[in-house]
mmCIF file of C-alpha atoms in Angstrom:
data_model
loop_
_atom_site.group_PDB
_atom_site.id
_atom_site.type_symbol
_atom_site.label_atom_id
_atom_site.label_comp_id
_atom_site.label_asym_id
_atom_site.label_seq_id
_atom_site.Cartn_x
_atom_site.Cartn_y
_atom_site.Cartn_z
ATOM 1 C CA MET A 1 3.848 -3.157 7.723
ATOM 2 C CA GLY A 2 6.458 -5.518 8.022
ATOM 3 C CA SER A 3 6.074 -7.481 4.837
ATOM 4 C CA VAL A 4 4.967 -4.321 2.638
ATOM 5 C CA LEU A 5 7.957 -2.280 3.889
ATOM 6 C CA ALA A 6 10.001 -5.047 2.526
ATOM 7 C CA ALA A 7 8.365 -4.755 -0.878
ATOM 8 C CA SER A 8 10.469 -1.721 -1.822
ATOM 9 C CA SER A 9 8.757 0.789 -4.557
ATOM 10 C CA PRO A 10 9.697 0.595 -8.141
ATOM 11 C CA ASN A 11 13.573 1.822 -8.966
ATOM 12 C CA PRO A 12 14.520 0.632 -5.541
ATOM 13 C CA PRO A 13 18.048 1.544 -4.081
ATOM 14 C CA PRO A 14 20.331 -1.416 -4.071
ATOM 15 C CA PRO A 15 19.422 -3.592 -1.490
ATOM 16 C CA ALA A 16 21.237 -3.893 1.591
ATOM 17 C CA PRO A 17 23.565 -6.770 2.394
ATOM 18 C CA GLY A 18 21.763 -10.072 3.586
ATOM 19 C CA THR A 19 18.615 -9.724 1.681
ATOM 20 C CA ALA A 20 18.148 -11.726 -1.279
ATOM 21 C CA ALA A 21 17.195 -10.256 -5.198
ATOM 22 C CA ALA A 22 14.266 -11.282 -7.049
ATOM 23 C CA PRO A 23 14.562 -14.644 -8.835
ATOM 24 C CA GLY A 24 13.842 -15.664 -12.063
ATOM 25 C CA LEU A 25 11.617 -11.970 -12.513
ATOM 26 C CA THR A 26 12.384 -10.321 -16.156
ATOM 27 C CA VAL A 27 11.616 -6.521 -15.457
ATOM 28 C CA PRO A 28 10.696 -4.068 -18.075
ATOM 29 C CA PRO A 29 13.057 -1.364 -18.524
ATOM 30 C CA GLY A 30 12.927 1.239 -15.681
ATOM 31 C CA PHE A 31 10.705 -0.715 -13.804
ATOM 32 C CA GLY A 32 11.852 -2.423 -10.311
ATOM 33 C CA MET A 33 10.826 -5.027 -8.111
ATOM 34 C CA PRO A 34 9.933 -5.844 -4.722
ATOM 35 C CA PRO A 35 12.484 -8.493 -3.403
ATOM 36 C CA VAL A 36 10.886 -12.358 -3.607
ATOM 37 C CA SER A 37 13.165 -15.079 -2.194
ATOM 38 C CA PRO A 38 13.370 -18.348 -4.231
ATOM 39 C CA VAL A 39 10.577 -20.993 -4.445
ATOM 40 C CA ILE A 40 11.758 -23.845 -1.425
ATOM 41 C CA PRO A 41 10.467 -27.385 -2.607
ATOM 42 C CA PRO A 42 8.719 -29.071 -0.070
ATOM 43 C CA THR A 43 10.282 -31.971 1.774
ATOM 44 C CA GLY A 44 8.001 -34.180 4.046
ATOM 45 C CA ALA A 45 9.475 -35.221 7.713
ATOM 46 C CA THR A 46 10.307 -38.362 7.324
ATOM 47 C CA SER A 47 11.199 -38.586 3.519
ATOM 48 C CA GLY A 48 12.927 -35.452 3.584
ATOM 49 C CA GLN A 49 16.000 -37.018 4.751
ATOM 50 C CA GLN A 50 15.954 -39.857 2.017
ATOM 51 C CA GLN A 51 15.889 -37.489 -0.449
ATOM 52 C CA GLU A 52 18.386 -35.650 0.828
ATOM 53 C CA ALA A 53 20.597 -38.899 0.578
ATOM 54 C CA GLU A 54 19.308 -39.574 -2.565
ATOM 55 C CA ASN A 55 19.529 -35.838 -4.500
ATOM 56 C CA PRO A 56 21.917 -34.286 -3.017
ATOM 57 C CA LEU A 57 22.224 -31.756 -5.873
ATOM 58 C CA PRO A 58 20.534 -28.293 -4.880
ATOM 59 C CA ASN A 59 18.232 -26.687 -7.268
ATOM 60 C CA PRO A 60 20.193 -24.252 -9.569
ATOM 61 C CA GLY A 61 17.745 -21.396 -9.216
ATOM 62 C CA ALA A 62 16.096 -19.182 -12.271
ATOM 63 C CA PHE A 63 18.011 -19.162 -15.634
ATOM 64 C CA ASP A 64 18.310 -15.584 -15.437
ATOM 65 C CA GLU A 65 20.054 -15.462 -12.043
ATOM 66 C CA CYS A 66 23.277 -16.734 -13.706
ATOM 67 C CA HIS A 67 24.796 -13.318 -14.261
ATOM 68 C CA ARG A 68 22.781 -11.360 -11.545
ATOM 69 C CA LYS A 69 25.288 -11.399 -9.001
ATOM 70 C CA CYS A 70 27.801 -9.762 -10.888
ATOM 71 C CA LYS A 71 25.611 -7.278 -12.434
ATOM 72 C CA GLU A 72 24.382 -6.412 -9.260
ATOM 73 C CA VAL A 73 27.848 -5.044 -8.505
ATOM 74 C CA PHE A 74 28.305 -2.570 -11.100
ATOM 75 C CA PRO A 75 26.487 0.791 -10.609
ATOM 76 C CA MET A 76 23.460 1.964 -12.258
ATOM 77 C CA GLN A 77 23.602 4.962 -14.508
ATOM 78 C CA MET A 78 21.093 7.910 -13.388
ATOM 79 C CA GLU A 79 20.798 11.106 -14.536
ATOM 80 C CA GLY A 80 18.879 14.399 -13.340
ATOM 81 C CA VAL A 81 17.388 14.749 -9.802
ATOM 82 C CA ARG A 82 15.364 11.898 -8.279
ATOM 83 C CA MET A 83 13.004 11.951 -5.601
ATOM 84 C CA VAL A 84 11.158 8.800 -4.530
ATOM 85 C CA VAL A 85 8.645 8.699 -1.311
ATOM 86 C CA ASN A 86 7.322 5.575 -0.227
ATOM 87 C CA LYS A 87 4.422 5.158 2.008
ATOM 88 C CA GLY A 88 3.048 1.889 3.722
ATOM 89 C CA ILE A 89 -0.728 2.043 3.923
ATOM 90 C CA SER A 90 -1.052 -1.335 5.283
ATOM 91 C CA ASN A 91 0.508 -4.851 6.104
ATOM 92 C CA HIS A 92 -0.476 -5.498 2.352
ATOM 93 C CA PHE A 93 -0.415 -2.370 0.696
ATOM 94 C CA GLN A 94 2.076 0.381 -0.440
ATOM 95 C CA VAL A 95 2.433 3.414 -2.808
ATOM 96 C CA ASN A 96 5.242 5.286 -3.747
ATOM 97 C CA HIS A 97 5.833 8.901 -5.725
ATOM 98 C CA THR A 98 8.457 9.222 -7.665
ATOM 99 C CA VAL A 99 9.716 12.400 -9.339
ATOM 100 C CA LEU A 100 11.923 12.782 -11.631
ATOM 101 C CA LEU A 101 13.854 15.611 -13.173
ATOM 102 C CA SER A 102 16.152 15.658 -16.233
ATOM 103 C CA THR A 103 18.324 17.971 -18.214
ATOM 104 C CA SER A 104 18.682 15.324 -21.620
ATOM 105 C CA GLY A 105 15.353 13.728 -21.488
ATOM 106 C CA ASP A 106 11.784 14.734 -20.256
ATOM 107 C CA SER A 107 10.849 15.268 -16.630
ATOM 108 C CA SER A 108 8.279 13.034 -15.164
ATOM 109 C CA TYR A 109 6.189 11.674 -12.164
ATOM 110 C CA ARG A 110 5.387 8.292 -11.354
ATOM 111 C CA PHE A 111 2.636 7.081 -9.050
ATOM 112 C CA GLY A 112 3.644 3.486 -8.073
ATOM 113 C CA SER A 113 1.732 0.686 -5.961
ATOM 114 C CA THR A 114 2.192 -2.441 -4.230
ATOM 115 C CA TYR A 115 0.313 -5.052 -3.336
ATOM 116 C CA VAL A 116 1.411 -8.247 -1.657
ATOM 117 C CA GLY A 117 -1.119 -10.982 -0.864
ATOM 118 C CA SER A 118 -1.620 -13.343 2.412
ATOM 119 C CA LYS A 119 -0.497 -16.502 1.145
ATOM 120 C CA GLN A 120 2.595 -17.347 3.089
ATOM 121 C CA THR A 121 4.571 -19.839 1.064
ATOM 122 C CA GLY A 122 8.497 -18.856 3.214
ATOM 123 C CA PRO A 123 9.437 -16.898 6.160
ATOM 124 C CA ALA A 124 9.050 -13.638 4.213
ATOM 125 C CA GLU A 125 7.406 -15.046 1.127
ATOM 126 C CA PHE A 126 3.613 -13.503 0.575
ATOM 127 C CA PHE A 127 1.657 -14.397 -2.751
ATOM 128 C CA PRO A 128 0.249 -12.939 -4.738
ATOM 129 C CA VAL A 129 2.514 -9.734 -5.181
ATOM 130 C CA MET A 130 0.600 -7.265 -7.585
ATOM 131 C CA VAL A 131 3.307 -4.189 -8.601
ATOM 132 C CA GLY A 132 2.763 -1.268 -10.841
ATOM 133 C CA ASP A 133 2.893 2.025 -11.657
ATOM 134 C CA MET A 134 1.947 4.929 -13.990
ATOM 135 C CA ASP A 135 3.332 7.712 -15.327
ATOM 136 C CA ASN A 136 2.010 11.481 -16.047
ATOM 137 C CA SER A 137 1.742 10.531 -19.851
ATOM 138 C CA GLY A 138 -0.224 7.634 -18.731
ATOM 139 C CA SER A 139 2.267 4.561 -19.587
ATOM 140 C CA LEU A 140 1.313 1.626 -17.477
ATOM 141 C CA ASN A 141 4.222 -0.868 -15.995
ATOM 142 C CA ALA A 142 2.370 -3.738 -14.348
ATOM 143 C CA GLN A 143 3.405 -7.269 -12.983
ATOM 144 C CA ILE A 144 1.511 -10.114 -11.299
ATOM 145 C CA ILE A 145 3.606 -13.100 -9.667
ATOM 146 C CA HIS A 146 1.776 -15.770 -8.039
ATOM 147 C CA GLN A 147 2.691 -19.264 -6.705
ATOM 148 C CA ILE A 148 0.464 -21.537 -8.271
ATOM 149 C CA SER A 149 1.739 -24.669 -6.509
ATOM 150 C CA SER A 150 4.764 -25.416 -4.234
ATOM 151 C CA ARG A 151 6.750 -25.798 -7.256
ATOM 152 C CA ILE A 152 5.023 -23.743 -9.921
ATOM 153 C CA ARG A 153 5.297 -19.988 -9.779
ATOM 154 C CA SER A 154 3.675 -17.687 -12.633
ATOM 155 C CA LYS A 155 4.281 -14.114 -13.710
ATOM 156 C CA LEU A 156 1.998 -11.836 -15.855
ATOM 157 C CA ALA A 157 3.773 -8.554 -16.742
ATOM 158 C CA PHE A 158 2.289 -5.531 -19.014
ATOM 159 C CA GLN A 159 3.611 -2.475 -20.519
ATOM 160 C CA THR A 160 1.812 0.092 -22.346
ATOM 161 C CA GLN A 161 3.060 3.621 -24.373
ATOM 162 C CA GLN A 162 0.210 5.943 -23.148
ATOM 163 C CA HIS A 163 -2.900 4.050 -24.267
ATOM 164 C CA LYS A 164 -1.110 1.331 -26.481
ATOM 165 C CA PHE A 165 -0.314 -1.950 -25.347
ATOM 166 C CA VAL A 166 3.788 -2.636 -26.148
ATOM 167 C CA ASN A 167 4.800 -5.439 -24.349
ATOM 168 C CA TRP A 168 2.581 -8.404 -22.717
ATOM 169 C CA GLN A 169 4.112 -11.724 -21.485
ATOM 170 C CA GLY A 170 3.455 -14.251 -19.214
ATOM 171 C CA ASP A 171 5.583 -17.145 -17.818
ATOM 172 C CA ALA A 172 5.554 -19.993 -15.703
ATOM 173 C CA GLU A 173 8.280 -21.794 -13.442
ATOM 174 C CA PHE A 174 8.749 -24.846 -12.486
ATOM 175 C CA ARG A 175 11.669 -25.660 -10.006
ATOM 176 C CA GLY A 176 12.306 -29.351 -9.540
ATOM 177 C CA GLU A 177 14.725 -31.078 -7.080
ATOM 178 C CA ASP A 178 18.009 -30.432 -9.126
ATOM 179 C CA PHE A 179 16.388 -28.408 -12.186
ATOM 180 C CA THR A 180 14.614 -24.929 -13.159
ATOM 181 C CA ALA A 181 12.345 -24.827 -16.145
ATOM 182 C CA THR A 182 10.837 -21.937 -17.453
ATOM 183 C CA ILE A 183 8.603 -20.897 -20.379
ATOM 184 C CA THR A 184 7.519 -17.383 -21.203
ATOM 185 C CA PHE A 185 5.321 -16.295 -23.901
ATOM 186 C CA GLY A 186 6.035 -12.815 -25.191
ATOM 187 C CA ASN A 187 3.378 -10.678 -27.372
ATOM 188 C CA PRO A 188 1.226 -13.209 -28.356
ATOM 189 C CA ASP A 189 -1.039 -12.443 -30.955
ATOM 190 C CA VAL A 190 -3.335 -15.103 -32.133
ATOM 191 C CA LEU A 191 -5.133 -12.862 -34.865
ATOM 192 C CA VAL A 192 -1.845 -12.035 -36.526
ATOM 193 C CA GLY A 193 0.010 -14.974 -35.578
ATOM 194 C CA SER A 194 2.855 -13.593 -33.949
ATOM 195 C CA GLY A 195 5.002 -13.836 -30.800
ATOM 196 C CA ILE A 196 7.907 -14.880 -29.074
ATOM 197 C CA VAL A 197 8.644 -18.302 -27.086
ATOM 198 C CA VAL A 198 11.270 -18.371 -24.698
ATOM 199 C CA THR A 199 12.512 -21.930 -22.748
ATOM 200 C CA HIS A 200 14.613 -22.145 -20.011
ATOM 201 C CA TYR A 201 16.233 -25.075 -18.980
ATOM 202 C CA LEU A 202 19.259 -25.334 -15.992
ATOM 203 C CA GLN A 203 20.217 -28.660 -14.355
ATOM 204 C CA SER A 204 22.439 -29.079 -11.590
ATOM 205 C CA ILE A 205 25.401 -31.556 -12.786
ATOM 206 C CA THR A 206 27.373 -31.354 -9.306
ATOM 207 C CA PRO A 207 26.797 -28.909 -6.380
ATOM 208 C CA ALA A 208 28.575 -26.342 -7.822
ATOM 209 C CA LEU A 209 28.315 -27.080 -11.581
ATOM 210 C CA ALA A 210 24.878 -26.184 -13.336
ATOM 211 C CA LEU A 211 24.509 -26.564 -17.388
ATOM 212 C CA GLY A 212 21.593 -25.123 -19.128
ATOM 213 C CA GLY A 213 20.547 -23.849 -21.777
ATOM 214 C CA GLU A 214 18.035 -21.213 -24.047
ATOM 215 C CA LEU A 215 15.751 -21.509 -26.690
ATOM 216 C CA VAL A 216 13.890 -18.357 -28.371
ATOM 217 C CA TYR A 217 11.427 -18.989 -30.906
ATOM 218 C CA HIS A 218 9.772 -15.972 -32.637
ATOM 219 C CA ARG A 219 7.173 -15.739 -35.426
ATOM 220 C CA ARG A 220 5.466 -12.867 -37.169
ATOM 221 C CA PRO A 221 3.618 -13.415 -40.397
ATOM 222 C CA GLY A 222 6.046 -14.064 -43.156
ATOM 223 C CA GLU A 223 8.686 -14.840 -40.909
ATOM 224 C CA GLU A 224 10.044 -16.873 -38.280
ATOM 225 C CA GLY A 225 13.426 -18.085 -36.610
ATOM 226 C CA SER A 226 14.944 -19.607 -33.392
ATOM 227 C CA VAL A 227 18.046 -18.704 -31.818
ATOM 228 C CA MET A 228 19.555 -21.204 -28.843
ATOM 229 C CA SER A 229 22.404 -20.511 -26.374
ATOM 230 C CA LEU A 230 24.185 -22.758 -23.927
ATOM 231 C CA VAL A 231 24.866 -21.747 -20.361
ATOM 232 C CA GLY A 232 27.525 -22.730 -17.755
ATOM 233 C CA ARG A 233 27.784 -21.632 -14.125
ATOM 234 C CA TYR A 234 30.236 -22.879 -11.597
ATOM 235 C CA THR A 235 30.182 -21.510 -7.795
ATOM 236 C CA GLY A 236 32.955 -21.917 -5.821
ATOM 237 C CA SER A 237 33.379 -20.854 -2.224
ATOM 238 C CA ASN A 238 33.838 -17.185 -2.603
ATOM 239 C CA TYR A 239 33.241 -16.488 -6.364
ATOM 240 C CA ILE A 240 30.611 -17.579 -9.156
ATOM 241 C CA ALA A 241 31.869 -17.867 -12.816
ATOM 242 C CA THR A 242 29.145 -18.236 -15.737
ATOM 243 C CA LEU A 243 29.232 -18.377 -19.360
ATOM 244 C CA THR A 244 26.858 -18.379 -21.772
ATOM 245 C CA LEU A 245 27.202 -19.016 -25.197
ATOM 246 C CA GLY A 246 25.060 -18.875 -28.695
ATOM 247 C CA SER A 247 24.886 -17.978 -32.002
ATOM 248 C CA ALA A 248 24.161 -14.036 -31.337
ATOM 249 C CA GLY A 249 27.485 -13.929 -29.499
ATOM 250 C CA ALA A 250 29.176 -14.895 -25.982
ATOM 251 C CA HIS A 251 28.401 -13.300 -21.968
ATOM 252 C CA ALA A 252 31.094 -14.118 -19.264
ATOM 253 C CA SER A 253 30.853 -12.995 -15.957
ATOM 254 C CA TYR A 254 33.131 -13.376 -12.732
ATOM 255 C CA TYR A 255 31.797 -12.446 -9.482
ATOM 256 C CA HIS A 256 34.232 -12.395 -6.570
ATOM 257 C CA LYS A 257 33.353 -11.491 -2.856
ATOM 258 C CA ALA A 258 36.439 -10.905 -1.345
ATOM 259 C CA ASN A 259 34.972 -10.178 2.187
ATOM 260 C CA ASP A 260 32.173 -8.586 3.740
ATOM 261 C CA GLN A 261 33.032 -5.207 2.364
ATOM 262 C CA LEU A 262 34.034 -6.041 -1.060
ATOM 263 C CA GLN A 263 32.825 -7.619 -3.808
ATOM 264 C CA LEU A 264 34.027 -7.539 -7.228
ATOM 265 C CA GLY A 265 32.707 -8.319 -11.013
ATOM 266 C CA VAL A 266 34.340 -8.600 -14.107
ATOM 267 C CA GLU A 267 31.852 -9.193 -17.320
ATOM 268 C CA PHE A 268 33.006 -9.938 -20.891
ATOM 269 C CA GLU A 269 30.325 -9.730 -23.851
ATOM 270 C CA ALA A 270 30.569 -10.181 -27.437
ATOM 271 C CA SER A 271 27.894 -9.721 -30.064
ATOM 272 C CA SER A 272 28.620 -11.276 -33.358
ATOM 273 C CA ARG A 273 25.781 -9.529 -35.066
ATOM 274 C CA MET A 274 26.994 -5.770 -33.808
ATOM 275 C CA GLN A 275 30.449 -7.423 -34.342
ATOM 276 C CA ASP A 276 31.406 -5.689 -31.101
ATOM 277 C CA THR A 277 32.935 -6.571 -27.967
ATOM 278 C CA SER A 278 33.341 -4.898 -24.236
ATOM 279 C CA VAL A 279 34.800 -5.946 -21.180
ATOM 280 C CA SER A 280 33.618 -4.200 -17.474
ATOM 281 C CA PHE A 281 35.358 -4.266 -14.440
ATOM 282 C CA GLY A 282 32.969 -3.203 -11.130
ATOM 283 C CA TYR A 283 33.217 -3.140 -7.388
ATOM 284 C CA GLN A 284 31.214 -2.472 -4.463
ATOM 285 C CA LEU A 285 32.327 -1.405 -1.269
ATOM 286 C CA ASP A 286 29.810 -1.821 2.064
ATOM 287 C CA VAL A 287 30.611 -0.109 5.068
ATOM 288 C CA PRO A 288 27.363 -0.679 7.385
ATOM 289 C CA LYS A 289 28.682 1.232 10.154
ATOM 290 C CA ALA A 290 28.728 4.329 8.204
ATOM 291 C CA ASN A 291 25.874 3.190 6.369
ATOM 292 C CA LEU A 292 27.628 3.721 3.137
ATOM 293 C CA GLN A 293 27.693 1.970 -0.116
ATOM 294 C CA PHE A 294 30.083 2.608 -3.033
ATOM 295 C CA LYS A 295 29.999 0.998 -6.481
ATOM 296 C CA GLY A 296 32.407 1.684 -9.319
ATOM 297 C CA SER A 297 33.014 0.700 -12.741
ATOM 298 C CA VAL A 298 35.576 1.150 -15.708
ATOM 299 C CA ASP A 299 34.868 -0.598 -19.256
ATOM 300 C CA SER A 300 36.789 -0.838 -22.486
ATOM 301 C CA ASN A 301 34.581 1.650 -23.686
ATOM 302 C CA TRP A 302 36.435 4.248 -21.692
ATOM 303 C CA ILE A 303 33.590 4.795 -19.542
ATOM 304 C CA VAL A 304 34.104 5.242 -16.142
ATOM 305 C CA GLY A 305 31.487 5.432 -13.088
ATOM 306 C CA ALA A 306 30.322 5.381 -9.532
ATOM 307 C CA THR A 307 27.630 5.713 -7.340
ATOM 308 C CA LEU A 308 27.417 6.175 -3.583
ATOM 309 C CA GLU A 309 24.606 5.450 -1.363
ATOM 310 C CA LYS A 310 23.992 6.728 2.274
ATOM 311 C CA LYS A 311 21.145 6.221 4.722
ATOM 312 C CA LEU A 312 21.246 9.294 6.799
ATOM 313 C CA LEU A 313 19.650 7.347 9.866
ATOM 314 C CA PRO A 314 17.829 7.931 12.294
ATOM 315 C CA LEU A 315 15.819 9.728 9.731
ATOM 316 C CA PRO A 316 14.192 7.485 6.789
ATOM 317 C CA LEU A 317 16.415 9.073 4.087
ATOM 318 C CA SER A 318 18.613 7.895 1.652
ATOM 319 C CA LEU A 319 20.658 9.804 -0.589
ATOM 320 C CA VAL A 320 22.127 8.560 -3.760
ATOM 321 C CA LEU A 321 24.871 10.306 -5.909
ATOM 322 C CA CYS A 322 25.772 9.375 -9.345
ATOM 323 C CA SER A 323 28.555 9.791 -11.956
ATOM 324 C CA PHE A 324 29.585 8.665 -15.371
ATOM 325 C CA LEU A 325 32.384 9.973 -17.451
ATOM 326 C CA ASN A 326 32.669 8.856 -21.177
ATOM 327 C CA HIS A 327 36.056 9.716 -21.913
ATOM 328 C CA ARG A 328 35.865 8.524 -25.507
ATOM 329 C CA LYS A 329 33.079 10.696 -26.508
ATOM 330 C CA ASN A 330 33.623 13.950 -23.506
ATOM 331 C CA LYS A 331 30.354 13.335 -22.284
ATOM 332 C CA PHE A 332 29.769 13.947 -18.311
ATOM 333 C CA GLN A 333 26.237 12.678 -16.603
ATOM 334 C CA CYS A 334 25.487 13.296 -13.178
ATOM 335 C CA GLY A 335 22.731 12.250 -10.992
ATOM 336 C CA PHE A 336 21.634 13.051 -7.523
ATOM 337 C CA GLY A 337 18.652 10.990 -5.896
ATOM 338 C CA VAL A 338 16.782 11.194 -2.363
ATOM 339 C CA THR A 339 14.455 8.371 -0.958
ATOM 340 C CA ILE A 340 12.214 8.760 1.644
ATOM 341 C CA GLY A 341 10.660 6.124 3.376
ATOM 342 C CA MET B 1 84.091 3.642 -65.071
ATOM 343 C CA PHE B 2 81.292 2.513 -62.963
ATOM 344 C CA PRO B 3 80.152 4.391 -60.091
ATOM 345 C CA SER B 4 81.248 2.440 -56.843
ATOM 346 C CA LEU B 5 78.556 1.131 -54.876
ATOM 347 C CA SER B 6 77.457 2.821 -51.759
ATOM 348 C CA SER B 7 77.189 0.438 -48.303
ATOM 349 C CA ARG B 8 73.420 1.037 -48.016
ATOM 350 C CA HIS B 9 73.507 -0.003 -51.921
ATOM 351 C CA ARG B 10 75.356 -3.330 -51.181
ATOM 352 C CA THR B 11 73.379 -3.748 -48.160
ATOM 353 C CA LEU B 12 70.367 -4.018 -50.144
ATOM 354 C CA ALA B 13 71.831 -5.985 -53.059
ATOM 355 C CA LYS B 14 72.899 -9.022 -49.898
ATOM 356 C CA MET B 15 69.629 -8.567 -48.987
ATOM 357 C CA SER B 16 67.632 -8.964 -52.183
ATOM 358 C CA GLY B 17 69.566 -11.457 -53.445
ATOM 359 C CA ALA B 18 70.406 -11.551 -57.164
ATOM 360 C CA ASN B 19 67.049 -13.270 -58.255
ATOM 361 C CA GLY B 20 64.891 -10.701 -56.207
ATOM 362 C CA LYS B 21 64.299 -13.460 -53.435
ATOM 363 C CA LYS B 22 63.063 -11.792 -49.887
ATOM 364 C CA GLY B 23 65.614 -12.736 -47.047
ATOM 365 C CA PRO B 24 64.240 -14.447 -43.699
ATOM 366 C CA SER B 25 64.555 -11.234 -41.912
ATOM 367 C CA SER B 26 62.742 -9.148 -44.373
ATOM 368 C CA GLY B 27 59.919 -11.731 -43.749
ATOM 369 C CA VAL B 28 60.119 -11.625 -40.207
ATOM 370 C CA MET B 29 60.306 -7.530 -40.295
ATOM 371 C CA ASP B 30 56.819 -8.063 -42.731
ATOM 372 C CA TRP B 31 55.490 -10.318 -40.155
ATOM 373 C CA ILE B 32 55.985 -7.564 -37.243
ATOM 374 C CA SER B 33 54.719 -4.744 -39.292
ATOM 375 C CA SER B 34 51.458 -6.694 -39.900
ATOM 376 C CA ALA B 35 51.166 -7.716 -36.394
ATOM 377 C CA CYS B 36 51.623 -3.979 -34.886
ATOM 378 C CA ARG B 37 49.118 -3.409 -37.599
ATOM 379 C CA PHE B 38 46.900 -5.907 -36.400
ATOM 380 C CA ALA B 39 47.078 -4.813 -32.778
ATOM 381 C CA THR B 40 46.598 -1.088 -33.608
ATOM 382 C CA ASP B 41 43.431 -1.660 -35.767
ATOM 383 C CA ARG B 42 41.057 -0.533 -33.662
ATOM 384 C CA ASN B 43 38.077 -1.410 -36.293
ATOM 385 C CA ASP B 44 38.957 -5.105 -36.394
ATOM 386 C CA PHE B 45 36.583 -7.207 -34.644
ATOM 387 C CA ARG B 46 39.138 -10.118 -34.067
ATOM 388 C CA ARG B 47 41.496 -7.867 -32.653
ATOM 389 C CA ASN B 48 39.158 -6.062 -30.415
ATOM 390 C CA LEU B 49 37.824 -9.600 -29.192
ATOM 391 C CA LEU B 50 41.628 -11.199 -28.374
ATOM 392 C CA VAL B 51 42.304 -7.833 -26.406
ATOM 393 C CA ASN B 52 39.487 -7.689 -24.262
ATOM 394 C CA LEU B 53 39.642 -11.644 -23.581
ATOM 395 C CA GLY B 54 42.949 -10.504 -22.627
ATOM 396 C CA LEU B 55 41.511 -7.778 -20.282
ATOM 397 C CA PHE B 56 38.551 -9.859 -19.016
ATOM 398 C CA ALA B 57 41.665 -12.453 -17.905
ATOM 399 C CA ALA B 58 43.436 -9.759 -16.316
ATOM 400 C CA GLY B 59 40.394 -8.351 -14.506
ATOM 401 C CA VAL B 60 39.793 -11.873 -13.329
ATOM 402 C CA TRP B 61 43.561 -11.887 -12.330
ATOM 403 C CA VAL B 62 43.438 -8.986 -10.227
ATOM 404 C CA ALA B 63 39.902 -10.051 -8.895
ATOM 405 C CA ARG B 64 41.091 -13.178 -7.182
ATOM 406 C CA ASN B 65 44.485 -11.785 -6.320
ATOM 407 C CA LEU B 66 44.753 -8.327 -5.211
ATOM 408 C CA SER B 67 41.280 -8.014 -3.193
ATOM 409 C CA ASP B 68 42.486 -9.396 0.107
ATOM 410 C CA PHE B 69 42.604 -6.190 2.064
ATOM 411 C CA ASP B 70 40.368 -5.451 5.148
ATOM 412 C CA LEU B 71 38.586 -2.037 5.383
ATOM 413 C CA MET B 72 37.620 -2.291 8.489
ATOM 414 C CA SER B 73 41.072 -3.320 10.240
ATOM 415 C CA PRO B 74 42.579 -1.120 12.656
ATOM 416 C CA GLN B 75 45.063 1.321 11.616
ATOM 417 C CA PRO B 76 48.738 0.253 12.455
ATOM 418 C CA VAL B 77 50.278 2.402 15.126
ATOM 419 C CA THR B 78 53.384 4.103 14.144
#
């Protein structure tokens, strides 16, 4: 039951301190992923020490993870009432039921399932991982992640709106000793001649500094184009500073771990296309003795938000309260969630 | 015969000069007023960019310097 229970349901509660978030995985909107720890390149018993001496640079991780630490500090906006029931069927299989009652949008019911295979590649890593969920209107979200070799991980993702496919993508990630390269094919359509290709490359320059780039090429009948952006990440003793610069805009984030209880994040985003900029400041308070986690944020658009999550031990219950205020537009949003199992 | 200039008129005449040239103080006033207009124009992209960059720097400073408190430390005995 351990490995399946470790894989949480779609829209999972924030991970407990110490657990790793899913690396290098792009998730369709409104879809959650079970935590998958990063690939550990193999090192032989005798050649490992030689390799460490020759290659002291660590693997920099996935390109998508660069801003993730900072983003995880911010509270997730939630509206309405949500109830999630997780049920482990076996060591490999888990199902979940999600009921969402909303005042602003449509209420919905989602059924999700998670299958974790038996190929073990690490202490808590099993492949393949298959996650899917479907709502009451028939819209499907599905992902399949598989470790093809010790250095190559692949993923397929599908998303449908009722019976129509709206998103389908496949990607392959290669993790070298001190670099990571990823290629993603998004919505390829050979008949029409359209699609999107995204390539990422991230290289460790020093043990603290990693530099990389992203190239997006899109094509459809009568139109094609490409967008490039560069990323730099500096990891300190208790902070991570990341900067992404591209023709579409800039994104800077600063993550600071003050102590075991307090983490802070500051984010700056600028879009040259939308001619808009914004700054957000967020913090996360963990009180393990009270089984409590609090997240708060304030941004330059005069939006103040907070979420409170409390585990009601010894019951397998988790309570989430969320509140967001938009002072500029005089709007208030409140959410309440219960997770069982 | 001619009406005497009031003190205000004399000051304005000194500022504008005989040939209509602006003095350095009016140039500074123009610069200050245009800077104030720039700083308060919420629709200006460059202005918003500078303000938000300053807020980002302030946020980083707060995160690095004002977060060194221990929530789990025991309360001081009074």
